[in-house]
Amino acid sequence: MHSPEQAREWAIKGVNAHENGDIPGAIKAWQTSVALDPSDATTVNNLALLLKQQNHFRDAANLLEQGVEAAPDVAQLHYNLAVISELYLLDLDKALAHYQRYRALTADEDKLVAGWIADLERRLQ
């Protein structure tokens, strides 16, 4: 089901709930929004970060993977998937691949990410 208009309404409800400290309400609204429009990278990213905050690392990573499929050129999705994969799921191969994709998508040379990539490459040898 792809309904961008309804998805936007749910995304706004999620933002409002989050701003009011209603974490379960924000999660529910953003899940509904993503179900209606999985290509909305901002809402996917917001929901994934909120799930990460709630220690739902696997759910956050799965959501980011879906987001990457729907919007493969959104650098921030790759970045957050890389961070969660490396630090919380200990999936270093996946982390490396998504850090590299993030770096390829961003014009500026992120020295911090470049260092993480070099570190992962050393660890994976």
XYZ file of C-alpha atoms in Angstrom:
125
model
C 0.000 0.000 0.000
C 1.481 3.317 -1.081
C -0.332 6.426 0.114
C 2.032 9.392 0.452
C -0.712 11.802 1.604
C -1.871 9.567 4.460
C 1.740 8.719 5.253
C 2.563 12.429 5.638
C -0.339 12.854 8.079
C 0.917 9.926 10.165
C 4.496 11.220 9.985
C 3.354 14.576 11.388
C 1.415 12.782 14.146
C 4.626 10.925 14.961
C 6.654 14.131 15.152
C 4.032 15.724 17.410
C 3.906 12.654 19.666
C 7.715 12.549 19.859
C 7.903 16.268 20.691
C 5.339 15.695 23.480
C 7.357 12.809 24.928
C 4.885 10.136 23.798
C 7.417 7.556 22.593
C 4.915 4.684 22.072
C 2.628 7.077 20.174
C 5.490 8.281 18.001
C 6.570 4.719 17.216
C 3.009 3.670 16.317
C 2.415 6.739 14.121
C 5.755 6.384 12.325
C 5.216 2.645 11.803
C 1.866 3.445 10.184
C 3.487 6.149 8.045
C 6.275 3.823 6.870
C 3.751 1.084 6.066
C 1.874 3.573 3.874
C 5.008 5.006 2.236
C 8.225 3.016 2.740
C 10.157 5.437 0.511
C 9.898 8.309 3.053
C 13.513 8.184 4.184
C 13.081 10.854 6.867
C 10.330 8.943 8.661
C 12.184 5.638 8.260
C 15.265 7.260 9.770
C 13.314 8.886 12.638
C 11.604 5.609 13.502
C 14.848 3.614 13.306
C 16.643 6.048 15.625
C 13.753 5.913 18.097
C 13.790 2.095 17.998
C 17.550 2.200 18.611
C 16.963 4.465 21.625
C 14.535 1.855 22.939
C 17.223 -0.859 22.508
C 15.378 -2.509 19.601
C 18.554 -2.739 17.522
C 17.507 -5.598 15.219
C 14.172 -3.885 14.455
C 15.986 -0.611 13.750
C 18.455 -2.343 11.419
C 15.677 -4.215 9.594
C 13.789 -0.965 9.120
C 16.899 0.803 7.803
C 17.513 -2.081 5.381
C 13.972 -1.623 4.051
C 14.623 2.110 3.833
C 17.833 1.541 1.873
C 15.919 -0.696 -0.552
C 13.252 1.966 -1.073
C 15.650 4.944 -1.125
C 19.153 3.616 -1.921
C 20.695 7.054 -2.451
C 19.887 8.485 0.995
C 23.268 8.640 2.712
C 21.888 8.995 6.246
C 20.110 5.630 6.034
C 23.405 3.938 5.143
C 25.223 5.787 7.927
C 22.743 4.797 10.636
C 22.577 1.206 9.393
C 26.377 1.052 9.507
C 26.529 2.417 13.062
C 23.845 0.044 14.385
C 25.392 -2.902 12.525
C 28.842 -2.203 13.945
C 28.160 -1.101 17.504
C 25.021 -3.009 18.467
C 24.756 -6.045 16.177
C 28.506 -6.621 15.694
C 27.946 -7.254 11.982
C 31.209 -5.753 10.781
C 30.848 -6.766 7.122
C 27.480 -5.039 6.865
C 28.814 -2.002 8.739
C 31.754 -1.677 6.366
C 29.558 -1.954 3.266
C 27.194 0.760 4.472
C 29.942 3.111 5.676
C 31.484 2.771 2.210
C 28.137 3.468 0.523
C 27.612 6.466 2.823
C 31.020 7.834 1.888
C 30.311 7.298 -1.826
C 27.023 9.221 -1.533
C 28.391 12.193 0.400
C 30.425 14.761 -1.446
C 32.522 15.896 1.498
C 35.304 13.725 2.858
C 34.186 12.683 6.326
C 37.473 11.989 8.099
C 35.740 10.286 11.017
C 33.926 7.817 8.751
C 37.112 7.281 6.734
C 38.828 6.286 9.979
C 36.021 3.892 10.881
C 36.234 2.305 7.430
C 40.004 1.851 7.756
C 39.519 0.347 11.234
C 36.849 -2.095 10.011
C 38.971 -3.108 7.019
C 41.852 -3.912 9.404
C 39.558 -5.846 11.758
C 38.038 -7.865 8.921
C 41.370 -8.963 7.385
